[in-house]
Amino acid sequence: MPGPAAKSLVLTDHERSVLVGWVRRPTSSARLVQRASIVLAYADDLSVAGVARRLGVSAPTVAKWRDRFLVGRLDGLDDAPRPGQPRKLTDEQINALITRTLQDAPPKGDTQWSTRSMAAGQGLNQTQVSRIWRAFGLKPHAVDS
């Protein structure tokens, strides 16, 4: 059974320099390095099987990232949106909660914020406040006196 059909892939100088930069940058994710390497190798080789053999990936992987690049160019190498429920809290809401936690005194003369009192004051639920505090390492109950 023959492999995927060869498709012409011509890189501009800018695209080639960006892809090489992604491959060489030590902070690039392994996924991005692999995708950029596939596109660079395919642009030089034009053989799905040859690129797959050289990079140690499957032929369908090479064909997938070649096709994604041909459709979306550099942006086509980004991760596609994943299924699931979208975020409910905005960055502004999270920032307001963190600022209030760190700067404002609790209501009614309390000595510390509780997740429930903060949630009531911010229009959120207790679980959301708890998760945000945990994610940012905030411990309003452990205040220095």
mmCIF file of N, CA and C in Angstrom:
data_model
loop_
_atom_site.group_PDB
_atom_site.id
_atom_site.type_symbol
_atom_site.label_atom_id
_atom_site.label_comp_id
_atom_site.label_asym_id
_atom_site.label_seq_id
_atom_site.Cartn_x
_atom_site.Cartn_y
_atom_site.Cartn_z
ATOM 1 N N MET A 1 0.844 -1.177 0.000
ATOM 2 C CA MET A 1 0.000 0.000 0.000
ATOM 3 C C MET A 1 0.887 1.237 0.000
ATOM 4 N N PRO A 2 0.692 2.153 -0.941
ATOM 5 C CA PRO A 2 1.543 3.345 -0.997
ATOM 6 C C PRO A 2 1.249 4.293 0.151
ATOM 7 N N GLY A 3 2.266 5.109 0.495
ATOM 8 C CA GLY A 3 2.134 6.078 1.579
ATOM 9 C C GLY A 3 1.378 7.310 1.123
ATOM 10 N N PRO A 4 1.288 8.294 1.987
ATOM 11 C CA PRO A 4 0.596 9.537 1.643
ATOM 12 C C PRO A 4 1.256 10.220 0.443
ATOM 13 N N ALA A 5 0.478 10.848 -0.379
ATOM 14 C CA ALA A 5 0.984 11.503 -1.576
ATOM 15 C C ALA A 5 1.892 12.668 -1.207
ATOM 16 N N ALA A 6 2.939 12.859 -2.020
ATOM 17 C CA ALA A 6 3.873 13.959 -1.786
ATOM 18 C C ALA A 6 3.185 15.281 -2.104
ATOM 19 N N LYS A 7 3.382 16.242 -1.225
ATOM 20 C CA LYS A 7 2.835 17.580 -1.435
ATOM 21 C C LYS A 7 3.994 18.556 -1.354
ATOM 22 N N SER A 8 3.976 19.542 -2.214
ATOM 23 C CA SER A 8 5.048 20.518 -2.247
ATOM 24 C C SER A 8 4.961 21.445 -1.027
ATOM 25 N N LEU A 9 6.086 21.635 -0.381
ATOM 26 C CA LEU A 9 6.146 22.514 0.787
ATOM 27 C C LEU A 9 7.341 23.445 0.621
ATOM 28 N N VAL A 10 7.062 24.708 0.383
ATOM 29 C CA VAL A 10 8.113 25.695 0.205
ATOM 30 C C VAL A 10 8.044 26.662 1.377
ATOM 31 N N LEU A 11 9.170 26.811 2.072
ATOM 32 C CA LEU A 11 9.233 27.705 3.228
ATOM 33 C C LEU A 11 9.796 29.054 2.824
ATOM 34 N N THR A 12 9.234 30.118 3.371
ATOM 35 C CA THR A 12 9.831 31.437 3.189
ATOM 36 C C THR A 12 11.047 31.523 4.112
ATOM 37 N N ASP A 13 11.886 32.511 3.877
ATOM 38 C CA ASP A 13 13.063 32.694 4.739
ATOM 39 C C ASP A 13 12.636 32.946 6.181
ATOM 40 N N HIS A 14 11.575 33.728 6.348
ATOM 41 C CA HIS A 14 11.082 34.029 7.701
ATOM 42 C C HIS A 14 10.592 32.761 8.388
ATOM 43 N N GLU A 15 9.792 31.960 7.675
ATOM 44 C CA GLU A 15 9.277 30.723 8.269
ATOM 45 C C GLU A 15 10.416 29.783 8.651
ATOM 46 N N ARG A 16 11.404 29.658 7.771
ATOM 47 C CA ARG A 16 12.535 28.777 8.058
ATOM 48 C C ARG A 16 13.297 29.258 9.293
ATOM 49 N N SER A 17 13.510 30.563 9.393
ATOM 50 C CA SER A 17 14.258 31.073 10.558
ATOM 51 C C SER A 17 13.463 30.884 11.853
ATOM 52 N N VAL A 18 12.139 31.060 11.800
ATOM 53 C CA VAL A 18 11.313 30.843 12.990
ATOM 54 C C VAL A 18 11.339 29.375 13.396
ATOM 55 N N LEU A 19 11.192 28.479 12.435
ATOM 56 C CA LEU A 19 11.201 27.041 12.733
ATOM 57 C C LEU A 19 12.551 26.593 13.289
ATOM 58 N N VAL A 20 13.631 27.065 12.705
ATOM 59 C CA VAL A 20 14.967 26.724 13.214
ATOM 60 C C VAL A 20 15.146 27.283 14.622
ATOM 61 N N GLY A 21 14.639 28.484 14.857
ATOM 62 C CA GLY A 21 14.710 29.069 16.198
ATOM 63 C C GLY A 21 13.965 28.232 17.222
ATOM 64 N N TRP A 22 12.784 27.742 16.854
ATOM 65 C CA TRP A 22 12.021 26.887 17.770
ATOM 66 C C TRP A 22 12.772 25.594 18.080
ATOM 67 N N VAL A 23 13.408 25.030 17.066
ATOM 68 C CA VAL A 23 14.132 23.775 17.265
ATOM 69 C C VAL A 23 15.346 23.989 18.171
ATOM 70 N N ARG A 24 16.039 25.097 18.008
ATOM 71 C CA ARG A 24 17.282 25.352 18.759
ATOM 72 C C ARG A 24 17.055 25.943 20.145
ATOM 73 N N ARG A 25 15.906 26.572 20.364
ATOM 74 C CA ARG A 25 15.644 27.237 21.643
ATOM 75 C C ARG A 25 15.462 26.195 22.740
ATOM 76 N N PRO A 26 16.242 26.290 23.821
ATOM 77 C CA PRO A 26 16.147 25.271 24.869
ATOM 78 C C PRO A 26 14.827 25.291 25.637
ATOM 79 N N THR A 27 14.082 26.382 25.571
ATOM 80 C CA THR A 27 12.831 26.457 26.318
ATOM 81 C C THR A 27 11.613 26.058 25.493
ATOM 82 N N SER A 28 11.828 25.685 24.235
ATOM 83 C CA SER A 28 10.694 25.233 23.407
ATOM 84 C C SER A 28 10.177 23.904 23.934
ATOM 85 N N SER A 29 8.871 23.720 23.842
ATOM 86 C CA SER A 29 8.299 22.447 24.269
ATOM 87 C C SER A 29 8.724 21.346 23.301
ATOM 88 N N ALA A 30 8.778 20.126 23.794
ATOM 89 C CA ALA A 30 9.185 18.990 22.959
ATOM 90 C C ALA A 30 8.229 18.813 21.788
ATOM 91 N N ARG A 31 6.946 19.070 22.009
ATOM 92 C CA ARG A 31 5.960 18.953 20.932
ATOM 93 C C ARG A 31 6.254 19.933 19.800
ATOM 94 N N LEU A 32 6.537 21.184 20.178
ATOM 95 C CA LEU A 32 6.801 22.212 19.178
ATOM 96 C C LEU A 32 8.088 21.914 18.426
ATOM 97 N N VAL A 33 9.108 21.430 19.130
ATOM 98 C CA VAL A 33 10.373 21.077 18.486
ATOM 99 C C VAL A 33 10.138 19.956 17.481
ATOM 100 N N GLN A 34 9.363 18.948 17.872
ATOM 101 C CA GLN A 34 9.091 17.837 16.961
ATOM 102 C C GLN A 34 8.331 18.317 15.723
ATOM 103 N N ARG A 35 7.327 19.141 15.919
ATOM 104 C CA ARG A 35 6.524 19.635 14.801
ATOM 105 C C ARG A 35 7.370 20.477 13.848
ATOM 106 N N ALA A 36 8.187 21.378 14.412
ATOM 107 C CA ALA A 36 9.051 22.219 13.587
ATOM 108 C C ALA A 36 10.081 21.364 12.850
ATOM 109 N N SER A 37 10.614 20.360 13.509
ATOM 110 C CA SER A 37 11.590 19.465 12.878
ATOM 111 C C SER A 37 10.961 18.708 11.714
ATOM 112 N N ILE A 38 9.730 18.274 11.892
ATOM 113 C CA ILE A 38 9.027 17.562 10.819
ATOM 114 C C ILE A 38 8.862 18.463 9.603
ATOM 115 N N VAL A 39 8.427 19.688 9.827
ATOM 116 C CA VAL A 39 8.202 20.610 8.708
ATOM 117 C C VAL A 39 9.521 20.927 8.008
ATOM 118 N N LEU A 40 10.575 21.199 8.780
ATOM 119 C CA LEU A 40 11.873 21.495 8.180
ATOM 120 C C LEU A 40 12.396 20.306 7.373
ATOM 121 N N ALA A 41 12.300 19.121 7.939
ATOM 122 C CA ALA A 41 12.791 17.937 7.242
ATOM 123 C C ALA A 41 11.975 17.662 5.985
ATOM 124 N N TYR A 42 10.671 17.843 6.072
ATOM 125 C CA TYR A 42 9.823 17.593 4.909
ATOM 126 C C TYR A 42 10.108 18.602 3.810
ATOM 127 N N ALA A 43 10.363 19.849 4.169
ATOM 128 C CA ALA A 43 10.664 20.872 3.168
ATOM 129 C C ALA A 43 11.947 20.529 2.411
ATOM 130 N N ASP A 44 12.881 19.849 3.077
ATOM 131 C CA ASP A 44 14.133 19.472 2.438
ATOM 132 C C ASP A 44 14.035 18.135 1.703
ATOM 133 N N ASP A 45 13.183 17.218 2.166
ATOM 134 C CA ASP A 45 13.164 15.837 1.677
ATOM 135 C C ASP A 45 11.992 15.522 0.746
ATOM 136 N N LEU A 46 10.803 16.010 1.032
ATOM 137 C CA LEU A 46 9.574 15.720 0.292
ATOM 138 C C LEU A 46 9.198 14.245 0.298
ATOM 139 N N SER A 47 9.622 13.520 1.315
ATOM 140 C CA SER A 47 9.263 12.122 1.439
ATOM 141 C C SER A 47 8.765 11.876 2.854
ATOM 142 N N VAL A 48 7.500 11.523 2.967
ATOM 143 C CA VAL A 48 6.920 11.282 4.287
ATOM 144 C C VAL A 48 7.650 10.139 4.975
ATOM 145 N N ALA A 49 7.882 9.068 4.245
ATOM 146 C CA ALA A 49 8.556 7.905 4.839
ATOM 147 C C ALA A 49 9.989 8.248 5.257
ATOM 148 N N GLY A 50 10.687 9.009 4.429
ATOM 149 C CA GLY A 50 12.063 9.387 4.755
ATOM 150 C C GLY A 50 12.132 10.257 6.000
ATOM 151 N N VAL A 51 11.229 11.227 6.112
ATOM 152 C CA VAL A 51 11.189 12.100 7.293
ATOM 153 C C VAL A 51 10.812 11.290 8.523
ATOM 154 N N ALA A 52 9.856 10.401 8.378
ATOM 155 C CA ALA A 52 9.431 9.566 9.508
ATOM 156 C C ALA A 52 10.590 8.706 9.997
ATOM 157 N N ARG A 53 11.316 8.099 9.072
ATOM 158 C CA ARG A 53 12.452 7.267 9.441
ATOM 159 C C ARG A 53 13.543 8.098 10.116
ATOM 160 N N ARG A 54 13.856 9.269 9.548
ATOM 161 C CA ARG A 54 14.935 10.108 10.068
ATOM 162 C C ARG A 54 14.617 10.637 11.473
ATOM 163 N N LEU A 55 13.354 10.984 11.718
ATOM 164 C CA LEU A 55 12.991 11.583 13.009
ATOM 165 C C LEU A 55 12.419 10.575 14.010
ATOM 166 N N GLY A 56 12.206 9.347 13.566
ATOM 167 C CA GLY A 56 11.692 8.326 14.482
ATOM 168 C C GLY A 56 10.238 8.518 14.865
ATOM 169 N N VAL A 57 9.441 9.013 13.923
ATOM 170 C CA VAL A 57 8.004 9.168 14.153
ATOM 171 C C VAL A 57 7.272 8.378 13.075
ATOM 172 N N SER A 58 5.962 8.278 13.199
ATOM 173 C CA SER A 58 5.189 7.530 12.215
ATOM 174 C C SER A 58 4.904 8.400 10.989
ATOM 175 N N ALA A 59 4.646 7.737 9.872
ATOM 176 C CA ALA A 59 4.300 8.445 8.641
ATOM 177 C C ALA A 59 3.018 9.270 8.802
ATOM 178 N N PRO A 60 1.969 8.747 9.480
ATOM 179 C CA PRO A 60 0.783 9.591 9.679
ATOM 180 C C PRO A 60 1.071 10.863 10.487
ATOM 181 N N THR A 61 2.027 10.791 11.416
ATOM 182 C CA THR A 61 2.404 11.988 12.185
ATOM 183 C C THR A 61 3.025 13.027 11.266
ATOM 184 N N VAL A 62 3.919 12.593 10.396
ATOM 185 C CA VAL A 62 4.550 13.516 9.444
ATOM 186 C C VAL A 62 3.484 14.125 8.537
ATOM 187 N N ALA A 63 2.587 13.294 8.012
ATOM 188 C CA ALA A 63 1.540 13.793 7.112
ATOM 189 C C ALA A 63 0.621 14.781 7.834
ATOM 190 N N LYS A 64 0.302 14.486 9.093
ATOM 191 C CA LYS A 64 -0.584 15.367 9.859
ATOM 192 C C LYS A 64 0.029 16.757 10.011
ATOM 193 N N TRP A 65 1.292 16.831 10.444
ATOM 194 C CA TRP A 65 1.899 18.137 10.695
ATOM 195 C C TRP A 65 2.279 18.846 9.408
ATOM 196 N N ARG A 66 2.565 18.110 8.353
ATOM 197 C CA ARG A 66 2.777 18.723 7.044
ATOM 198 C C ARG A 66 1.487 19.397 6.595
ATOM 199 N N ASP A 67 0.386 18.663 6.689
ATOM 200 C CA ASP A 67 -0.902 19.209 6.251
ATOM 201 C C ASP A 67 -1.350 20.381 7.118
ATOM 202 N N ARG A 68 -1.152 20.269 8.433
ATOM 203 C CA ARG A 68 -1.520 21.387 9.315
ATOM 204 C C ARG A 68 -0.695 22.623 8.977
ATOM 205 N N PHE A 69 0.590 22.432 8.650
ATOM 206 C CA PHE A 69 1.433 23.571 8.279
ATOM 207 C C PHE A 69 0.980 24.160 6.947
ATOM 208 N N LEU A 70 0.645 23.315 5.995
ATOM 209 C CA LEU A 70 0.207 23.818 4.694
ATOM 210 C C LEU A 70 -1.073 24.645 4.806
ATOM 211 N N VAL A 71 -1.939 24.294 5.741
ATOM 212 C CA VAL A 71 -3.194 25.030 5.915
ATOM 213 C C VAL A 71 -2.985 26.302 6.739
ATOM 214 N N GLY A 72 -2.294 26.182 7.881
ATOM 215 C CA GLY A 72 -2.189 27.312 8.790
ATOM 216 C C GLY A 72 -0.817 27.945 8.896
ATOM 217 N N ARG A 73 0.134 27.446 8.111
ATOM 218 C CA ARG A 73 1.529 27.894 8.166
ATOM 219 C C ARG A 73 2.038 27.784 9.612
ATOM 220 N N LEU A 74 2.744 28.777 10.136
ATOM 221 C CA LEU A 74 3.326 28.667 11.481
ATOM 222 C C LEU A 74 2.259 28.482 12.558
ATOM 223 N N ASP A 75 1.135 29.157 12.405
ATOM 224 C CA ASP A 75 0.062 29.027 13.399
ATOM 225 C C ASP A 75 -0.550 27.632 13.402
ATOM 226 N N GLY A 76 -0.412 26.904 12.309
ATOM 227 C CA GLY A 76 -0.946 25.556 12.219
ATOM 228 C C GLY A 76 -0.223 24.566 13.119
ATOM 229 N N LEU A 77 0.951 24.933 13.623
ATOM 230 C CA LEU A 77 1.710 24.039 14.491
ATOM 231 C C LEU A 77 1.327 24.183 15.959
ATOM 232 N N ASP A 78 0.477 25.144 16.272
ATOM 233 C CA ASP A 78 -0.009 25.301 17.645
ATOM 234 C C ASP A 78 -0.972 24.170 17.981
ATOM 235 N N ASP A 79 -1.169 23.952 19.274
ATOM 236 C CA ASP A 79 -2.142 22.956 19.710
ATOM 237 C C ASP A 79 -3.539 23.421 19.338
ATOM 238 N N ALA A 80 -4.343 22.495 18.883
ATOM 239 C CA ALA A 80 -5.737 22.797 18.569
ATOM 240 C C ALA A 80 -6.518 22.907 19.874
ATOM 241 N N PRO A 81 -7.594 23.680 19.901
ATOM 242 C CA PRO A 81 -8.397 23.778 21.120
ATOM 243 C C PRO A 81 -8.903 22.401 21.542
ATOM 244 N N ARG A 82 -8.893 22.165 22.822
ATOM 245 C CA ARG A 82 -9.334 20.878 23.364
ATOM 246 C C ARG A 82 -10.808 20.962 23.739
ATOM 247 N N PRO A 83 -11.469 19.814 23.744
ATOM 248 C CA PRO A 83 -12.867 19.827 24.163
ATOM 249 C C PRO A 83 -12.976 20.074 25.663
ATOM 250 N N GLY A 84 -14.125 20.469 26.077
ATOM 251 C CA GLY A 84 -14.350 20.694 27.495
ATOM 252 C C GLY A 84 -15.035 22.024 27.716
ATOM 253 N N GLN A 85 -15.414 22.228 28.937
ATOM 254 C CA GLN A 85 -16.129 23.439 29.284
ATOM 255 C C GLN A 85 -15.165 24.625 29.319
ATOM 256 N N PRO A 86 -15.542 25.745 28.738
ATOM 257 C CA PRO A 86 -14.665 26.914 28.768
ATOM 258 C C PRO A 86 -14.558 27.494 30.177
ATOM 259 N N ARG A 87 -13.504 28.259 30.383
ATOM 260 C CA ARG A 87 -13.277 28.908 31.667
ATOM 261 C C ARG A 87 -14.438 29.825 32.022
ATOM 262 N N LYS A 88 -14.814 29.829 33.286
ATOM 263 C CA LYS A 88 -15.921 30.683 33.727
ATOM 264 C C LYS A 88 -15.418 31.975 34.346
ATOM 265 N N LEU A 89 -14.224 31.944 34.928
ATOM 266 C CA LEU A 89 -13.672 33.130 35.578
ATOM 267 C C LEU A 89 -12.737 33.858 34.629
ATOM 268 N N THR A 90 -12.839 35.173 34.614
ATOM 269 C CA THR A 90 -11.943 35.965 33.786
ATOM 270 C C THR A 90 -10.676 36.276 34.569
ATOM 271 N N ASP A 91 -9.658 36.716 33.860
ATOM 272 C CA ASP A 91 -8.418 37.113 34.513
ATOM 273 C C ASP A 91 -8.662 38.282 35.473
ATOM 274 N N GLU A 92 -9.586 39.158 35.115
ATOM 275 C CA GLU A 92 -9.894 40.301 35.964
ATOM 276 C C GLU A 92 -10.504 39.848 37.297
ATOM 277 N N GLN A 93 -11.394 38.865 37.252
ATOM 278 C CA GLN A 93 -11.994 38.350 38.484
ATOM 279 C C GLN A 93 -10.933 37.707 39.374
ATOM 280 N N ILE A 94 -10.037 36.948 38.785
ATOM 281 C CA ILE A 94 -8.975 36.300 39.558
ATOM 282 C C ILE A 94 -8.050 37.350 40.151
ATOM 283 N N ASN A 95 -7.689 38.351 39.349
ATOM 284 C CA ASN A 95 -6.817 39.422 39.835
ATOM 285 C C ASN A 95 -7.473 40.187 40.981
ATOM 286 N N ALA A 96 -8.775 40.464 40.861
ATOM 287 C CA ALA A 96 -9.491 41.174 41.921
ATOM 288 C C ALA A 96 -9.516 40.355 43.208
ATOM 289 N N LEU A 97 -9.716 39.050 43.092
ATOM 290 C CA LEU A 97 -9.733 38.185 44.267
ATOM 291 C C LEU A 97 -8.364 38.167 44.952
ATOM 292 N N ILE A 98 -7.312 38.043 44.182
ATOM 293 C CA ILE A 98 -5.960 38.009 44.753
ATOM 294 C C ILE A 98 -5.631 39.340 45.412
ATOM 295 N N THR A 99 -5.961 40.436 44.743
ATOM 296 C CA THR A 99 -5.696 41.760 45.305
ATOM 297 C C THR A 99 -6.449 41.951 46.612
ATOM 298 N N ARG A 100 -7.696 41.577 46.629
ATOM 299 C CA ARG A 100 -8.499 41.727 47.842
ATOM 300 C C ARG A 100 -7.959 40.846 48.968
ATOM 301 N N THR A 101 -7.534 39.647 48.627
ATOM 302 C CA THR A 101 -6.984 38.738 49.630
ATOM 303 C C THR A 101 -5.744 39.339 50.281
ATOM 304 N N LEU A 102 -4.896 39.943 49.478
ATOM 305 C CA LEU A 102 -3.615 40.441 49.979
ATOM 306 C C LEU A 102 -3.698 41.829 50.604
ATOM 307 N N GLN A 103 -4.676 42.643 50.187
ATOM 308 C CA GLN A 103 -4.661 44.036 50.615
ATOM 309 C C GLN A 103 -5.793 44.446 51.547
ATOM 310 N N ASP A 104 -6.962 43.830 51.434
ATOM 311 C CA ASP A 104 -8.107 44.276 52.215
ATOM 312 C C ASP A 104 -8.254 43.459 53.497
ATOM 313 N N ALA A 105 -8.792 44.111 54.504
ATOM 314 C CA ALA A 105 -9.077 43.420 55.769
ATOM 315 C C ALA A 105 -10.408 42.687 55.648
ATOM 316 N N PRO A 106 -10.544 41.566 56.337
ATOM 317 C CA PRO A 106 -11.815 40.831 56.297
ATOM 318 C C PRO A 106 -12.948 41.648 56.927
ATOM 319 N N PRO A 107 -14.180 41.375 56.535
ATOM 320 C CA PRO A 107 -15.320 42.133 57.070
ATOM 321 C C PRO A 107 -15.658 41.714 58.497
ATOM 322 N N LYS A 108 -16.464 42.537 59.147
ATOM 323 C CA LYS A 108 -17.043 42.242 60.462
ATOM 324 C C LYS A 108 -15.993 41.985 61.540
ATOM 325 N N GLY A 109 -14.817 42.577 61.406
ATOM 326 C CA GLY A 109 -13.798 42.424 62.444
ATOM 327 C C GLY A 109 -13.154 41.057 62.507
ATOM 328 N N ASP A 110 -13.351 40.225 61.514
ATOM 329 C CA ASP A 110 -12.703 38.914 61.504
ATOM 330 C C ASP A 110 -11.187 39.102 61.433
ATOM 331 N N THR A 111 -10.464 38.106 61.916
ATOM 332 C CA THR A 111 -9.006 38.200 61.912
ATOM 333 C C THR A 111 -8.398 37.701 60.613
ATOM 334 N N GLN A 112 -9.145 36.926 59.856
ATOM 335 C CA GLN A 112 -8.614 36.391 58.603
ATOM 336 C C GLN A 112 -9.751 36.110 57.635
ATOM 337 N N TRP A 113 -9.399 36.038 56.358
ATOM 338 C CA TRP A 113 -10.376 35.694 55.342
ATOM 339 C C TRP A 113 -10.662 34.200 55.392
ATOM 340 N N SER A 114 -11.898 33.838 55.219
ATOM 341 C CA SER A 114 -12.250 32.441 54.990
ATOM 342 C C SER A 114 -12.652 32.335 53.522
ATOM 343 N N THR A 115 -12.639 31.141 52.999
ATOM 344 C CA THR A 115 -13.037 30.988 51.603
ATOM 345 C C THR A 115 -14.486 31.403 51.412
ATOM 346 N N ARG A 116 -15.315 31.144 52.419
ATOM 347 C CA ARG A 116 -16.732 31.505 52.303
ATOM 348 C C ARG A 116 -16.952 33.012 52.369
ATOM 349 N N SER A 117 -16.242 33.682 53.269
ATOM 350 C CA SER A 117 -16.423 35.139 53.357
ATOM 351 C C SER A 117 -15.872 35.832 52.117
ATOM 352 N N MET A 118 -14.757 35.327 51.583
ATOM 353 C CA MET A 118 -14.201 35.915 50.358
ATOM 354 C C MET A 118 -15.136 35.646 49.188
ATOM 355 N N ALA A 119 -15.680 34.452 49.108
ATOM 356 C CA ALA A 119 -16.584 34.109 48.014
ATOM 357 C C ALA A 119 -17.823 34.999 48.030
ATOM 358 N N ALA A 120 -18.361 35.226 49.204
ATOM 359 C CA ALA A 120 -19.549 36.077 49.315
ATOM 360 C C ALA A 120 -19.234 37.502 48.876
ATOM 361 N N GLY A 121 -18.057 37.987 49.230
ATOM 362 C CA GLY A 121 -17.671 39.350 48.872
ATOM 363 C C GLY A 121 -17.329 39.528 47.409
ATOM 364 N N GLN A 122 -16.945 38.449 46.729
ATOM 365 C CA GLN A 122 -16.518 38.541 45.332
ATOM 366 C C GLN A 122 -17.560 38.003 44.355
ATOM 367 N N GLY A 123 -18.648 37.447 44.864
ATOM 368 C CA GLY A 123 -19.665 36.896 43.976
ATOM 369 C C GLY A 123 -19.237 35.578 43.341
ATOM 370 N N LEU A 124 -18.402 34.832 44.029
ATOM 371 C CA LEU A 124 -17.937 33.529 43.547
ATOM 372 C C LEU A 124 -18.430 32.456 44.504
ATOM 373 N N ASN A 125 -18.058 31.211 44.235
ATOM 374 C CA ASN A 125 -18.378 30.182 45.207
ATOM 375 C C ASN A 125 -17.116 29.776 45.969
ATOM 376 N N GLN A 126 -17.300 29.108 47.077
ATOM 377 C CA GLN A 126 -16.207 28.765 47.988
ATOM 378 C C GLN A 126 -15.155 27.904 47.300
ATOM 379 N N THR A 127 -15.570 27.007 46.439
ATOM 380 C CA THR A 127 -14.631 26.123 45.753
ATOM 381 C C THR A 127 -13.729 26.903 44.808
ATOM 382 N N GLN A 128 -14.285 27.874 44.094
ATOM 383 C CA GLN A 128 -13.478 28.693 43.191
ATOM 384 C C GLN A 128 -12.411 29.452 43.963
ATOM 385 N N VAL A 129 -12.796 30.040 45.084
ATOM 386 C CA VAL A 129 -11.838 30.790 45.901
ATOM 387 C C VAL A 129 -10.741 29.859 46.402
ATOM 388 N N SER A 130 -11.137 28.705 46.884
ATOM 389 C CA SER A 130 -10.170 27.739 47.401
ATOM 390 C C SER A 130 -9.181 27.322 46.321
ATOM 391 N N ARG A 131 -9.658 27.060 45.130
ATOM 392 C CA ARG A 131 -8.778 26.636 44.034
ATOM 393 C C ARG A 131 -7.825 27.748 43.620
ATOM 394 N N ILE A 132 -8.303 28.978 43.585
ATOM 395 C CA ILE A 132 -7.439 30.102 43.213
ATOM 396 C C ILE A 132 -6.372 30.309 44.276
ATOM 397 N N TRP A 133 -6.762 30.295 45.545
ATOM 398 C CA TRP A 133 -5.778 30.452 46.620
ATOM 399 C C TRP A 133 -4.715 29.363 46.544
ATOM 400 N N ARG A 134 -5.145 28.140 46.300
ATOM 401 C CA ARG A 134 -4.199 27.019 46.217
ATOM 402 C C ARG A 134 -3.269 27.184 45.013
ATOM 403 N N ALA A 135 -3.824 27.595 43.876
ATOM 404 C CA ALA A 135 -3.030 27.745 42.655
ATOM 405 C C ALA A 135 -1.957 28.822 42.811
ATOM 406 N N PHE A 136 -2.263 29.876 43.574
ATOM 407 C CA PHE A 136 -1.320 30.969 43.739
ATOM 408 C C PHE A 136 -0.554 30.892 45.065
ATOM 409 N N GLY A 137 -0.763 29.826 45.811
ATOM 410 C CA GLY A 137 -0.037 29.633 47.061
ATOM 411 C C GLY A 137 -0.412 30.627 48.148
ATOM 412 N N LEU A 138 -1.641 31.119 48.124
ATOM 413 C CA LEU A 138 -2.097 32.079 49.133
ATOM 414 C C LEU A 138 -2.643 31.330 50.342
ATOM 415 N N LYS A 139 -2.221 31.803 51.515
ATOM 416 C CA LYS A 139 -2.693 31.191 52.761
ATOM 417 C C LYS A 139 -3.081 32.307 53.728
ATOM 418 N N PRO A 140 -4.242 32.907 53.516
ATOM 419 C CA PRO A 140 -4.629 34.043 54.351
ATOM 420 C C PRO A 140 -4.842 33.656 55.818
ATOM 421 N N HIS A 141 -4.999 32.381 56.097
ATOM 422 C CA HIS A 141 -5.155 31.947 57.494
ATOM 423 C C HIS A 141 -3.813 31.883 58.208
ATOM 424 N N ALA A 142 -2.728 31.918 57.475
ATOM 425 C CA ALA A 142 -1.385 31.829 58.076
ATOM 426 C C ALA A 142 -0.714 33.208 58.023
ATOM 427 N N VAL A 143 -1.368 34.201 58.579
ATOM 428 C CA VAL A 143 -0.877 35.573 58.553
ATOM 429 C C VAL A 143 0.091 35.779 59.713
ATOM 430 N N ASP A 144 1.205 36.482 59.437
ATOM 431 C CA ASP A 144 2.134 36.813 60.515
ATOM 432 C C ASP A 144 1.490 37.817 61.461
ATOM 433 N N SER A 145 1.707 37.624 62.770
ATOM 434 C CA SER A 145 1.120 38.583 63.708
ATOM 435 C C SER A 145 2.195 39.358 64.413
#
